[in-house]
């Protein structure tokens, strides 16, 4: 008979800290290269405190992208953020290491050691920083989609039914009694299937504009034995509100942040809310720089 091994919570926490720091560092490695390639470090060097708009103008880049880059850089300690003024500074020491071509401190060559290449998507990110052009979810490498499922699924399994839904006013009761639910931006449908398994009286529709994800969501529903009450449908970004408007509850799991830039998703979500359905949205809280300067903040 197997016994459950005892877990030392402090050790687990310390290890999680290490692993999350490594994940953040892997993302920052690409961001550092973008900073070099787009001339962002040079634009900030010896300039004192700057707004994201000023950094963007000095580097000839799009402000929206530069704002995200600065957020990553501040969370990783590469630039300093002043919560009072909302401005960013590249300290002189970092400027010496990152903005001087022949710096003995950290020649730029060392930001791209063999094996640390940005890849095709990373290289085209430089172009996006310059032009402000967006990139659709469907344009990413296919490994992102399964990676996303694996990244978010354990959180849904642990918290969605046990904590998140009960935290919403009256929603658990509606789901137990039988409701129609749209899971907007369902991706591979992990959250859709988990809800469908937990609330057999309700009907769930996963909605996503990425057809390959919808295909996988259907497989997931079949594998988990909930295909009868969990349909998934492809939806053009502009049509998703119509599909969801007839439901009594709509969720958007990890989707709002990643929504196709042109999709007026949040406005629609507010409209649904006004017309009756309960709207819930799970997303990483990363709206304030001040509270986002930590290893996780390098990723979100
Ligand atoms: C970060 S993924 C999250 C997927 C899934 N909810 C999960 O937690 O694994 C964001 C999803 O939103 C979808 N999405 C983005 N913009 C959309 C839009 N305008 N309409 C429908 N789906 C959209 C993407 O195709 C993608 O599957």
PDB file of C-alpha atoms and ligand atoms in Angstrom:
ATOM      1  CA  UNK A   1       0.000   0.000   0.000  1.00  0.00           C
ATOM      2  CA  UNK A   2       1.431   3.378  -0.937  1.00  0.00           C
ATOM      3  CA  UNK A   3       1.549   6.179   1.622  1.00  0.00           C
ATOM      4  CA  UNK A   4       1.288   9.875   0.817  1.00  0.00           C
ATOM      5  CA  UNK A   5       4.718  11.432   1.343  1.00  0.00           C
ATOM      6  CA  UNK A   6       4.870  14.268   3.882  1.00  0.00           C
ATOM      7  CA  UNK A   7       5.329  17.654   2.242  1.00  0.00           C
ATOM      8  CA  UNK A   8       7.393  20.363   3.894  1.00  0.00           C
ATOM      9  CA  UNK A   9       5.388  23.478   2.950  1.00  0.00           C
ATOM     10  CA  UNK A  10       8.365  25.823   3.477  1.00  0.00           C
ATOM     11  CA  UNK A  11      10.562  23.756   1.165  1.00  0.00           C
ATOM     12  CA  UNK A  12       7.787  23.564  -1.425  1.00  0.00           C
ATOM     13  CA  UNK A  13       7.359  27.332  -1.292  1.00  0.00           C
ATOM     14  CA  UNK A  14      11.119  27.931  -1.598  1.00  0.00           C
ATOM     15  CA  UNK A  15      11.290  25.616  -4.609  1.00  0.00           C
ATOM     16  CA  UNK A  16       8.278  27.285  -6.262  1.00  0.00           C
ATOM     17  CA  UNK A  17      10.074  30.624  -5.808  1.00  0.00           C
ATOM     18  CA  UNK A  18      13.131  29.209  -7.568  1.00  0.00           C
ATOM     19  CA  UNK A  19      11.116  27.703 -10.429  1.00  0.00           C
ATOM     20  CA  UNK A  20       9.029  30.856 -11.002  1.00  0.00           C
ATOM     21  CA  UNK A  21      12.196  32.979 -10.953  1.00  0.00           C
ATOM     22  CA  UNK A  22      13.685  30.720 -13.633  1.00  0.00           C
ATOM     23  CA  UNK A  23      10.533  30.980 -15.752  1.00  0.00           C
ATOM     24  CA  UNK A  24      10.607  34.772 -15.430  1.00  0.00           C
ATOM     25  CA  UNK A  25      14.294  34.809 -16.358  1.00  0.00           C
ATOM     26  CA  UNK A  26      13.617  32.753 -19.496  1.00  0.00           C
ATOM     27  CA  UNK A  27      11.036  35.314 -20.633  1.00  0.00           C
ATOM     28  CA  UNK A  28      13.328  38.189 -19.729  1.00  0.00           C
ATOM     29  CA  UNK A  29      16.139  36.709 -21.811  1.00  0.00           C
ATOM     30  CA  UNK A  30      13.984  37.295 -24.906  1.00  0.00           C
ATOM     31  CA  UNK A  31      12.873  40.714 -23.670  1.00  0.00           C
ATOM     32  CA  UNK A  32      16.495  41.730 -23.114  1.00  0.00           C
ATOM     33  CA  UNK A  33      17.315  40.843 -26.687  1.00  0.00           C
ATOM     34  CA  UNK A  34      14.322  42.858 -27.892  1.00  0.00           C
ATOM     35  CA  UNK A  35      15.568  45.764 -25.773  1.00  0.00           C
ATOM     36  CA  UNK A  36      18.902  45.577 -27.493  1.00  0.00           C
ATOM     37  CA  UNK A  37      17.516  45.020 -31.004  1.00  0.00           C
ATOM     38  CA  UNK A  38      14.957  47.827 -30.744  1.00  0.00           C
ATOM     39  CA  UNK A  39      17.457  50.258 -29.230  1.00  0.00           C
ATOM     40  CA  UNK A  40      15.395  50.605 -26.048  1.00  0.00           C
ATOM     41  CA  UNK A  41      18.355  50.476 -23.653  1.00  0.00           C
ATOM     42  CA  UNK A  42      20.186  53.043 -25.729  1.00  0.00           C
ATOM     43  CA  UNK A  43      17.078  55.252 -25.782  1.00  0.00           C
ATOM     44  CA  UNK A  44      17.000  55.210 -21.981  1.00  0.00           C
ATOM     45  CA  UNK A  45      20.719  55.475 -21.274  1.00  0.00           C
ATOM     46  CA  UNK A  46      21.749  58.668 -19.413  1.00  0.00           C
ATOM     47  CA  UNK A  47      18.299  60.167 -20.065  1.00  0.00           C
ATOM     48  CA  UNK A  48      17.039  60.123 -16.474  1.00  0.00           C
ATOM     49  CA  UNK A  49      13.401  59.280 -15.692  1.00  0.00           C
ATOM     50  CA  UNK A  50      11.185  58.758 -18.761  1.00  0.00           C
ATOM     51  CA  UNK A  51       7.564  57.850 -19.389  1.00  0.00           C
ATOM     52  CA  UNK A  52       6.794  54.848 -21.586  1.00  0.00           C
ATOM     53  CA  UNK A  53       5.710  57.316 -24.280  1.00  0.00           C
ATOM     54  CA  UNK A  54       9.081  59.082 -24.138  1.00  0.00           C
ATOM     55  CA  UNK A  55      11.016  55.797 -24.302  1.00  0.00           C
ATOM     56  CA  UNK A  56       8.920  54.744 -27.300  1.00  0.00           C
ATOM     57  CA  UNK A  57       9.465  58.042 -29.106  1.00  0.00           C
ATOM     58  CA  UNK A  58      13.203  58.030 -28.487  1.00  0.00           C
ATOM     59  CA  UNK A  59      13.506  54.450 -29.819  1.00  0.00           C
ATOM     60  CA  UNK A  60      11.017  54.869 -32.664  1.00  0.00           C
ATOM     61  CA  UNK A  61       8.794  52.125 -31.260  1.00  0.00           C
ATOM     62  CA  UNK A  62       5.135  51.625 -30.465  1.00  0.00           C
ATOM     63  CA  UNK A  63       4.231  52.829 -26.965  1.00  0.00           C
ATOM     64  CA  UNK A  64       1.872  49.934 -26.122  1.00  0.00           C
ATOM     65  CA  UNK A  65       4.588  47.365 -26.693  1.00  0.00           C
ATOM     66  CA  UNK A  66       7.206  49.465 -24.930  1.00  0.00           C
ATOM     67  CA  UNK A  67       4.920  49.737 -21.885  1.00  0.00           C
ATOM     68  CA  UNK A  68       4.802  45.935 -21.597  1.00  0.00           C
ATOM     69  CA  UNK A  69       8.555  45.714 -22.105  1.00  0.00           C
ATOM     70  CA  UNK A  70       9.173  48.258 -19.356  1.00  0.00           C
ATOM     71  CA  UNK A  71       6.882  46.302 -17.083  1.00  0.00           C
ATOM     72  CA  UNK A  72       8.969  43.167 -17.612  1.00  0.00           C
ATOM     73  CA  UNK A  73      12.218  45.074 -17.200  1.00  0.00           C
ATOM     74  CA  UNK A  74      11.098  46.773 -13.993  1.00  0.00           C
ATOM     75  CA  UNK A  75       9.899  43.461 -12.510  1.00  0.00           C
ATOM     76  CA  UNK A  76      13.297  41.942 -13.298  1.00  0.00           C
ATOM     77  CA  UNK A  77      15.319  44.842 -11.857  1.00  0.00           C
ATOM     78  CA  UNK A  78      16.763  45.968 -15.199  1.00  0.00           C
ATOM     79  CA  UNK A  79      15.086  49.390 -15.018  1.00  0.00           C
ATOM     80  CA  UNK A  80      13.751  51.289 -12.013  1.00  0.00           C
ATOM     81  CA  UNK A  81      10.127  52.335 -11.695  1.00  0.00           C
ATOM     82  CA  UNK A  82       8.974  55.323  -9.637  1.00  0.00           C
ATOM     83  CA  UNK A  83       5.385  54.711  -8.533  1.00  0.00           C
ATOM     84  CA  UNK A  84       5.019  58.403  -7.616  1.00  0.00           C
ATOM     85  CA  UNK A  85       5.797  59.780 -11.083  1.00  0.00           C
ATOM     86  CA  UNK A  86       5.064  56.675 -13.142  1.00  0.00           C
ATOM     87  CA  UNK A  87       8.480  57.069 -14.818  1.00  0.00           C
ATOM     88  CA  UNK A  88      11.232  54.586 -15.628  1.00  0.00           C
ATOM     89  CA  UNK A  89      14.982  55.014 -15.297  1.00  0.00           C
ATOM     90  CA  UNK A  90      17.834  52.939 -16.627  1.00  0.00           C
ATOM     91  CA  UNK A  91      20.407  53.227 -13.816  1.00  0.00           C
ATOM     92  CA  UNK A  92      23.938  54.210 -14.864  1.00  0.00           C
ATOM     93  CA  UNK A  93      25.290  50.747 -13.994  1.00  0.00           C
ATOM     94  CA  UNK A  94      22.710  49.051 -16.232  1.00  0.00           C
ATOM     95  CA  UNK A  95      23.379  51.641 -18.938  1.00  0.00           C
ATOM     96  CA  UNK A  96      27.077  50.750 -18.845  1.00  0.00           C
ATOM     97  CA  UNK A  97      26.269  47.057 -19.129  1.00  0.00           C
ATOM     98  CA  UNK A  98      23.434  47.224 -21.647  1.00  0.00           C
ATOM     99  CA  UNK A  99      23.746  50.366 -23.743  1.00  0.00           C
ATOM    100  CA  UNK A 100      27.485  50.669 -24.401  1.00  0.00           C
ATOM    101  CA  UNK A 101      28.576  48.753 -27.497  1.00  0.00           C
ATOM    102  CA  UNK A 102      32.054  47.942 -26.194  1.00  0.00           C
ATOM    103  CA  UNK A 103      31.221  47.667 -22.539  1.00  0.00           C
ATOM    104  CA  UNK A 104      33.470  45.222 -20.734  1.00  0.00           C
ATOM    105  CA  UNK A 105      30.652  44.827 -18.182  1.00  0.00           C
ATOM    106  CA  UNK A 106      28.233  42.923 -20.411  1.00  0.00           C
ATOM    107  CA  UNK A 107      28.891  43.068 -24.129  1.00  0.00           C
ATOM    108  CA  UNK A 108      25.668  42.650 -26.049  1.00  0.00           C
ATOM    109  CA  UNK A 109      27.049  39.481 -27.566  1.00  0.00           C
ATOM    110  CA  UNK A 110      26.520  37.871 -24.192  1.00  0.00           C
ATOM    111  CA  UNK A 111      22.814  38.519 -24.399  1.00  0.00           C
ATOM    112  CA  UNK A 112      22.730  36.072 -27.256  1.00  0.00           C
ATOM    113  CA  UNK A 113      24.902  33.110 -26.394  1.00  0.00           C
ATOM    114  CA  UNK A 114      24.576  30.070 -28.609  1.00  0.00           C
ATOM    115  CA  UNK A 115      21.293  28.371 -27.840  1.00  0.00           C
ATOM    116  CA  UNK A 116      19.614  31.577 -26.644  1.00  0.00           C
ATOM    117  CA  UNK A 117      18.155  32.600 -29.920  1.00  0.00           C
ATOM    118  CA  UNK A 118      14.830  34.362 -30.003  1.00  0.00           C
ATOM    119  CA  UNK A 119      13.393  32.139 -32.695  1.00  0.00           C
ATOM    120  CA  UNK A 120      11.184  33.200 -35.577  1.00  0.00           C
ATOM    121  CA  UNK A 121       8.445  34.676 -33.389  1.00  0.00           C
ATOM    122  CA  UNK A 122      10.993  36.574 -31.282  1.00  0.00           C
ATOM    123  CA  UNK A 123      12.639  38.064 -34.348  1.00  0.00           C
ATOM    124  CA  UNK A 124       9.340  39.245 -35.743  1.00  0.00           C
ATOM    125  CA  UNK A 125       8.549  40.747 -32.342  1.00  0.00           C
ATOM    126  CA  UNK A 126      11.175  43.365 -33.119  1.00  0.00           C
ATOM    127  CA  UNK A 127       9.098  44.384 -36.113  1.00  0.00           C
ATOM    128  CA  UNK A 128       5.954  44.512 -33.959  1.00  0.00           C
ATOM    129  CA  UNK A 129       7.657  46.766 -31.437  1.00  0.00           C
ATOM    130  CA  UNK A 130       8.526  49.133 -34.271  1.00  0.00           C
ATOM    131  CA  UNK A 131       5.174  49.114 -36.039  1.00  0.00           C
ATOM    132  CA  UNK A 132       2.726  48.391 -33.220  1.00  0.00           C
ATOM    133  CA  UNK A 133       1.190  45.640 -35.348  1.00  0.00           C
ATOM    134  CA  UNK A 134      -0.591  42.939 -33.385  1.00  0.00           C
ATOM    135  CA  UNK A 135      -0.162  39.205 -33.623  1.00  0.00           C
ATOM    136  CA  UNK A 136      -3.157  36.884 -33.604  1.00  0.00           C
ATOM    137  CA  UNK A 137      -3.321  33.926 -31.249  1.00  0.00           C
ATOM    138  CA  UNK A 138      -3.687  31.730 -34.342  1.00  0.00           C
ATOM    139  CA  UNK A 139      -0.326  32.950 -35.662  1.00  0.00           C
ATOM    140  CA  UNK A 140       1.732  31.499 -32.831  1.00  0.00           C
ATOM    141  CA  UNK A 141       3.699  28.281 -32.817  1.00  0.00           C
ATOM    142  CA  UNK A 142       1.318  25.363 -32.149  1.00  0.00           C
ATOM    143  CA  UNK A 143       3.226  24.433 -28.988  1.00  0.00           C
ATOM    144  CA  UNK A 144       1.906  27.554 -27.316  1.00  0.00           C
ATOM    145  CA  UNK A 145      -1.622  26.162 -27.359  1.00  0.00           C
ATOM    146  CA  UNK A 146      -0.857  22.889 -25.590  1.00  0.00           C
ATOM    147  CA  UNK A 147       1.562  24.751 -23.295  1.00  0.00           C
ATOM    148  CA  UNK A 148      -1.224  27.144 -22.333  1.00  0.00           C
ATOM    149  CA  UNK A 149      -3.553  24.277 -21.560  1.00  0.00           C
ATOM    150  CA  UNK A 150      -0.941  22.644 -19.355  1.00  0.00           C
ATOM    151  CA  UNK A 151      -0.123  25.952 -17.681  1.00  0.00           C
ATOM    152  CA  UNK A 152      -3.706  26.842 -16.700  1.00  0.00           C
ATOM    153  CA  UNK A 153      -5.417  23.471 -16.265  1.00  0.00           C
ATOM    154  CA  UNK A 154      -4.026  22.613 -12.787  1.00  0.00           C
ATOM    155  CA  UNK A 155      -5.244  25.985 -11.482  1.00  0.00           C
ATOM    156  CA  UNK A 156      -8.750  25.365 -12.853  1.00  0.00           C
ATOM    157  CA  UNK A 157      -8.751  21.874 -11.442  1.00  0.00           C
ATOM    158  CA  UNK A 158      -7.790  23.111  -7.998  1.00  0.00           C
ATOM    159  CA  UNK A 159      -9.798  26.343  -7.782  1.00  0.00           C
ATOM    160  CA  UNK A 160     -12.508  26.830 -10.416  1.00  0.00           C
ATOM    161  CA  UNK A 161     -15.239  24.655  -8.903  1.00  0.00           C
ATOM    162  CA  UNK A 162     -13.946  24.656  -5.319  1.00  0.00           C
ATOM    163  CA  UNK A 163     -13.421  28.410  -4.903  1.00  0.00           C
ATOM    164  CA  UNK A 164     -13.921  30.703  -7.872  1.00  0.00           C
ATOM    165  CA  UNK A 165     -17.497  29.785  -8.774  1.00  0.00           C
ATOM    166  CA  UNK A 166     -18.700  29.689  -5.137  1.00  0.00           C
ATOM    167  CA  UNK A 167     -17.227  33.182  -4.727  1.00  0.00           C
ATOM    168  CA  UNK A 168     -19.695  34.555  -7.323  1.00  0.00           C
ATOM    169  CA  UNK A 169     -23.097  35.707  -6.125  1.00  0.00           C
ATOM    170  CA  UNK A 170     -25.709  33.030  -6.833  1.00  0.00           C
ATOM    171  CA  UNK A 171     -23.811  31.375  -9.687  1.00  0.00           C
ATOM    172  CA  UNK A 172     -23.175  28.008  -8.068  1.00  0.00           C
ATOM    173  CA  UNK A 173     -26.903  27.664  -7.347  1.00  0.00           C
ATOM    174  CA  UNK A 174     -27.762  28.523 -10.960  1.00  0.00           C
ATOM    175  CA  UNK A 175     -25.248  25.990 -12.268  1.00  0.00           C
ATOM    176  CA  UNK A 176     -26.519  23.249  -9.991  1.00  0.00           C
ATOM    177  CA  UNK A 177     -30.105  23.955 -11.024  1.00  0.00           C
ATOM    178  CA  UNK A 178     -29.258  24.075 -14.734  1.00  0.00           C
ATOM    179  CA  UNK A 179     -27.912  27.054 -16.647  1.00  0.00           C
ATOM    180  CA  UNK A 180     -26.509  27.839 -20.058  1.00  0.00           C
ATOM    181  CA  UNK A 181     -22.903  28.920 -19.941  1.00  0.00           C
ATOM    182  CA  UNK A 182     -20.533  30.372 -22.529  1.00  0.00           C
ATOM    183  CA  UNK A 183     -16.822  29.909 -21.869  1.00  0.00           C
ATOM    184  CA  UNK A 184     -15.399  32.686 -24.017  1.00  0.00           C
ATOM    185  CA  UNK A 185     -11.858  32.181 -25.265  1.00  0.00           C
ATOM    186  CA  UNK A 186     -11.999  28.566 -24.072  1.00  0.00           C
ATOM    187  CA  UNK A 187      -8.845  27.496 -25.935  1.00  0.00           C
ATOM    188  CA  UNK A 188      -8.471  23.737 -25.487  1.00  0.00           C
ATOM    189  CA  UNK A 189     -11.546  23.734 -23.294  1.00  0.00           C
ATOM    190  CA  UNK A 190     -10.016  22.596 -20.015  1.00  0.00           C
ATOM    191  CA  UNK A 191     -12.200  24.946 -17.978  1.00  0.00           C
ATOM    192  CA  UNK A 192     -15.296  24.109 -20.057  1.00  0.00           C
ATOM    193  CA  UNK A 193     -14.908  20.370 -19.432  1.00  0.00           C
ATOM    194  CA  UNK A 194     -14.150  20.817 -15.735  1.00  0.00           C
ATOM    195  CA  UNK A 195     -17.320  22.877 -15.255  1.00  0.00           C
ATOM    196  CA  UNK A 196     -19.378  20.474 -17.358  1.00  0.00           C
ATOM    197  CA  UNK A 197     -18.232  17.556 -15.197  1.00  0.00           C
ATOM    198  CA  UNK A 198     -19.077  19.401 -11.985  1.00  0.00           C
ATOM    199  CA  UNK A 199     -22.542  20.684 -12.970  1.00  0.00           C
ATOM    200  CA  UNK A 200     -24.397  17.961 -14.908  1.00  0.00           C
ATOM    201  CA  UNK A 201     -27.664  19.922 -15.063  1.00  0.00           C
ATOM    202  CA  UNK A 202     -26.044  22.784 -16.978  1.00  0.00           C
ATOM    203  CA  UNK A 203     -24.989  23.137 -20.612  1.00  0.00           C
ATOM    204  CA  UNK A 204     -21.628  24.641 -21.537  1.00  0.00           C
ATOM    205  CA  UNK A 205     -20.466  26.142 -24.811  1.00  0.00           C
ATOM    206  CA  UNK A 206     -16.789  26.832 -25.290  1.00  0.00           C
ATOM    207  CA  UNK A 207     -16.256  29.678 -27.749  1.00  0.00           C
ATOM    208  CA  UNK A 208     -12.996  30.505 -29.428  1.00  0.00           C
ATOM    209  CA  UNK A 209     -11.993  32.074 -32.719  1.00  0.00           C
ATOM    210  CA  UNK A 210      -9.054  29.655 -33.157  1.00  0.00           C
ATOM    211  CA  UNK A 211     -10.443  26.648 -35.010  1.00  0.00           C
ATOM    212  CA  UNK A 212      -7.599  24.273 -34.085  1.00  0.00           C
ATOM    213  CA  UNK A 213      -8.249  24.998 -30.411  1.00  0.00           C
ATOM    214  CA  UNK A 214     -11.951  24.290 -30.846  1.00  0.00           C
ATOM    215  CA  UNK A 215     -11.114  20.970 -32.460  1.00  0.00           C
ATOM    216  CA  UNK A 216      -8.968  20.062 -29.464  1.00  0.00           C
ATOM    217  CA  UNK A 217     -11.661  21.312 -27.049  1.00  0.00           C
ATOM    218  CA  UNK A 218     -14.111  18.865 -28.612  1.00  0.00           C
ATOM    219  CA  UNK A 219     -11.632  16.021 -28.119  1.00  0.00           C
ATOM    220  CA  UNK A 220     -11.083  17.039 -24.500  1.00  0.00           C
ATOM    221  CA  UNK A 221     -14.836  17.032 -23.858  1.00  0.00           C
ATOM    222  CA  UNK A 222     -15.099  13.550 -25.393  1.00  0.00           C
ATOM    223  CA  UNK A 223     -12.106  12.215 -23.452  1.00  0.00           C
ATOM    224  CA  UNK A 224     -13.552  13.515 -20.204  1.00  0.00           C
ATOM    225  CA  UNK A 225     -16.999  12.102 -20.903  1.00  0.00           C
ATOM    226  CA  UNK A 226     -18.813  15.438 -20.976  1.00  0.00           C
ATOM    227  CA  UNK A 227     -19.319  15.873 -24.727  1.00  0.00           C
ATOM    228  CA  UNK A 228     -23.095  15.736 -24.329  1.00  0.00           C
ATOM    229  CA  UNK A 229     -23.311  18.808 -22.216  1.00  0.00           C
ATOM    230  CA  UNK A 230     -20.215  20.644 -23.379  1.00  0.00           C
ATOM    231  CA  UNK A 231     -20.211  21.842 -26.972  1.00  0.00           C
ATOM    232  CA  UNK A 232     -17.468  23.966 -28.443  1.00  0.00           C
ATOM    233  CA  UNK A 233     -17.893  26.272 -31.327  1.00  0.00           C
ATOM    234  CA  UNK A 234     -15.722  28.373 -33.471  1.00  0.00           C
ATOM    235  CA  UNK A 235     -16.649  32.013 -33.482  1.00  0.00           C
ATOM    236  CA  UNK A 236     -15.312  34.925 -35.450  1.00  0.00           C
ATOM    237  CA  UNK A 237     -14.194  37.554 -32.946  1.00  0.00           C
ATOM    238  CA  UNK A 238     -17.057  39.837 -33.914  1.00  0.00           C
ATOM    239  CA  UNK A 239     -19.707  37.196 -33.454  1.00  0.00           C
ATOM    240  CA  UNK A 240     -18.930  35.848 -30.012  1.00  0.00           C
ATOM    241  CA  UNK A 241     -21.253  38.229 -28.190  1.00  0.00           C
ATOM    242  CA  UNK A 242     -24.270  36.942 -30.085  1.00  0.00           C
ATOM    243  CA  UNK A 243     -23.480  33.380 -29.112  1.00  0.00           C
ATOM    244  CA  UNK A 244     -23.156  34.270 -25.487  1.00  0.00           C
ATOM    245  CA  UNK A 245     -25.983  36.704 -25.102  1.00  0.00           C
ATOM    246  CA  UNK A 246     -28.581  34.000 -24.714  1.00  0.00           C
ATOM    247  CA  UNK A 247     -26.752  32.352 -21.863  1.00  0.00           C
ATOM    248  CA  UNK A 248     -27.304  32.825 -18.185  1.00  0.00           C
ATOM    249  CA  UNK A 249     -23.630  32.812 -17.300  1.00  0.00           C
ATOM    250  CA  UNK A 250     -20.456  33.607 -19.181  1.00  0.00           C
ATOM    251  CA  UNK A 251     -16.892  32.974 -18.125  1.00  0.00           C
ATOM    252  CA  UNK A 252     -13.694  34.060 -19.707  1.00  0.00           C
ATOM    253  CA  UNK A 253     -10.783  32.038 -18.452  1.00  0.00           C
ATOM    254  CA  UNK A 254      -7.379  33.628 -18.934  1.00  0.00           C
ATOM    255  CA  UNK A 255      -8.704  35.222 -22.075  1.00  0.00           C
ATOM    256  CA  UNK A 256      -9.345  38.919 -21.578  1.00  0.00           C
ATOM    257  CA  UNK A 257      -5.674  39.768 -21.398  1.00  0.00           C
ATOM    258  CA  UNK A 258      -4.912  37.773 -24.490  1.00  0.00           C
ATOM    259  CA  UNK A 259      -7.864  38.838 -26.558  1.00  0.00           C
ATOM    260  CA  UNK A 260      -7.280  39.708 -30.156  1.00  0.00           C
ATOM    261  CA  UNK A 261      -6.314  43.363 -29.958  1.00  0.00           C
ATOM    262  CA  UNK A 262      -9.114  44.573 -32.195  1.00  0.00           C
ATOM    263  CA  UNK A 263     -11.875  42.656 -30.395  1.00  0.00           C
ATOM    264  CA  UNK A 264     -14.035  44.930 -28.236  1.00  0.00           C
ATOM    265  CA  UNK A 265     -14.435  42.022 -25.825  1.00  0.00           C
ATOM    266  CA  UNK A 266     -14.631  43.851 -22.538  1.00  0.00           C
ATOM    267  CA  UNK A 267     -17.260  46.280 -23.775  1.00  0.00           C
ATOM    268  CA  UNK A 268     -19.336  43.325 -24.901  1.00  0.00           C
ATOM    269  CA  UNK A 269     -18.836  41.601 -21.583  1.00  0.00           C
ATOM    270  CA  UNK A 270     -20.222  44.667 -19.833  1.00  0.00           C
ATOM    271  CA  UNK A 271     -23.189  44.680 -22.189  1.00  0.00           C
ATOM    272  CA  UNK A 272     -23.946  41.018 -21.405  1.00  0.00           C
ATOM    273  CA  UNK A 273     -23.733  41.779 -17.728  1.00  0.00           C
ATOM    274  CA  UNK A 274     -26.251  44.555 -18.151  1.00  0.00           C
ATOM    275  CA  UNK A 275     -28.638  42.236 -19.975  1.00  0.00           C
ATOM    276  CA  UNK A 276     -28.753  39.571 -17.290  1.00  0.00           C
ATOM    277  CA  UNK A 277     -26.039  36.916 -17.564  1.00  0.00           C
ATOM    278  CA  UNK A 278     -23.402  36.705 -14.868  1.00  0.00           C
ATOM    279  CA  UNK A 279     -20.006  37.477 -16.274  1.00  0.00           C
ATOM    280  CA  UNK A 280     -16.867  36.228 -14.588  1.00  0.00           C
ATOM    281  CA  UNK A 281     -13.373  36.641 -15.825  1.00  0.00           C
ATOM    282  CA  UNK A 282     -10.212  34.971 -14.590  1.00  0.00           C
ATOM    283  CA  UNK A 283      -7.039  36.769 -15.381  1.00  0.00           C
ATOM    284  CA  UNK A 284      -3.730  37.473 -13.773  1.00  0.00           C
ATOM    285  CA  UNK A 285      -3.856  40.684 -11.795  1.00  0.00           C
ATOM    286  CA  UNK A 286      -1.123  42.701 -13.432  1.00  0.00           C
ATOM    287  CA  UNK A 287      -2.660  46.081 -13.838  1.00  0.00           C
ATOM    288  CA  UNK A 288      -0.428  48.061 -11.477  1.00  0.00           C
ATOM    289  CA  UNK A 289       3.304  48.250 -11.849  1.00  0.00           C
ATOM    290  CA  UNK A 290       3.734  49.046  -8.182  1.00  0.00           C
ATOM    291  CA  UNK A 291       2.354  45.655  -7.130  1.00  0.00           C
ATOM    292  CA  UNK A 292       3.764  43.753 -10.064  1.00  0.00           C
ATOM    293  CA  UNK A 293       7.490  44.098  -9.403  1.00  0.00           C
ATOM    294  CA  UNK A 294       8.184  40.449  -8.633  1.00  0.00           C
ATOM    295  CA  UNK A 295       9.288  37.313 -10.522  1.00  0.00           C
ATOM    296  CA  UNK A 296       5.741  36.586 -11.757  1.00  0.00           C
ATOM    297  CA  UNK A 297       5.524  40.184 -13.008  1.00  0.00           C
ATOM    298  CA  UNK A 298       8.287  39.399 -15.499  1.00  0.00           C
ATOM    299  CA  UNK A 299       5.804  37.126 -17.277  1.00  0.00           C
ATOM    300  CA  UNK A 300       2.537  39.090 -17.056  1.00  0.00           C
TER     301      UNK A 300
HETATM  302  C1  LIG B   1      -4.476  32.541 -23.070  1.00  0.00           C
HETATM  303  S1  LIG B   1      -5.570  31.625 -24.090  1.00  0.00           S
HETATM  304  C2  LIG B   1      -6.565  30.898 -22.818  1.00  0.00           C
HETATM  305  C3  LIG B   1      -7.262  29.668 -23.275  1.00  0.00           C
HETATM  306  C4  LIG B   1      -8.097  28.972 -22.203  1.00  0.00           C
HETATM  307  N1  LIG B   1      -9.139  29.828 -21.654  1.00  0.00           N
HETATM  308  C5  LIG B   1      -7.223  28.457 -21.088  1.00  0.00           C
HETATM  309  O1  LIG B   1      -7.296  28.985 -19.985  1.00  0.00           O
HETATM  310  O2  LIG B   1      -6.424  27.526 -21.342  1.00  0.00           O
HETATM  311  C6  LIG B   1      -6.656  32.854 -24.792  1.00  0.00           C
HETATM  312  C7  LIG B   1      -7.689  32.282 -25.731  1.00  0.00           C
HETATM  313  O3  LIG B   1      -8.550  33.352 -26.161  1.00  0.00           O
HETATM  314  C8  LIG B   1      -8.884  33.155 -27.519  1.00  0.00           C
HETATM  315  N2  LIG B   1      -9.300  34.434 -28.106  1.00  0.00           N
HETATM  316  C9  LIG B   1      -8.562  35.558 -28.253  1.00  0.00           C
HETATM  317  N3  LIG B   1      -9.276  36.523 -28.838  1.00  0.00           N
HETATM  318  C10 LIG B   1     -10.519  36.001 -29.067  1.00  0.00           C
HETATM  319  C11 LIG B   1     -11.715  36.503 -29.630  1.00  0.00           C
HETATM  320  N4  LIG B   1     -11.770  37.740 -30.064  1.00  0.00           N
HETATM  321  N5  LIG B   1     -12.806  35.700 -29.707  1.00  0.00           N
HETATM  322  C12 LIG B   1     -12.745  34.424 -29.242  1.00  0.00           C
HETATM  323  N6  LIG B   1     -11.636  33.885 -28.699  1.00  0.00           N
HETATM  324  C13 LIG B   1     -10.538  34.657 -28.602  1.00  0.00           C
HETATM  325  C14 LIG B   1      -7.609  32.592 -28.128  1.00  0.00           C
HETATM  326  O4  LIG B   1      -7.845  31.934 -29.358  1.00  0.00           O
HETATM  327  C15 LIG B   1      -7.120  31.685 -27.011  1.00  0.00           C
HETATM  328  O5  LIG B   1      -7.582  30.369 -27.170  1.00  0.00           O
END
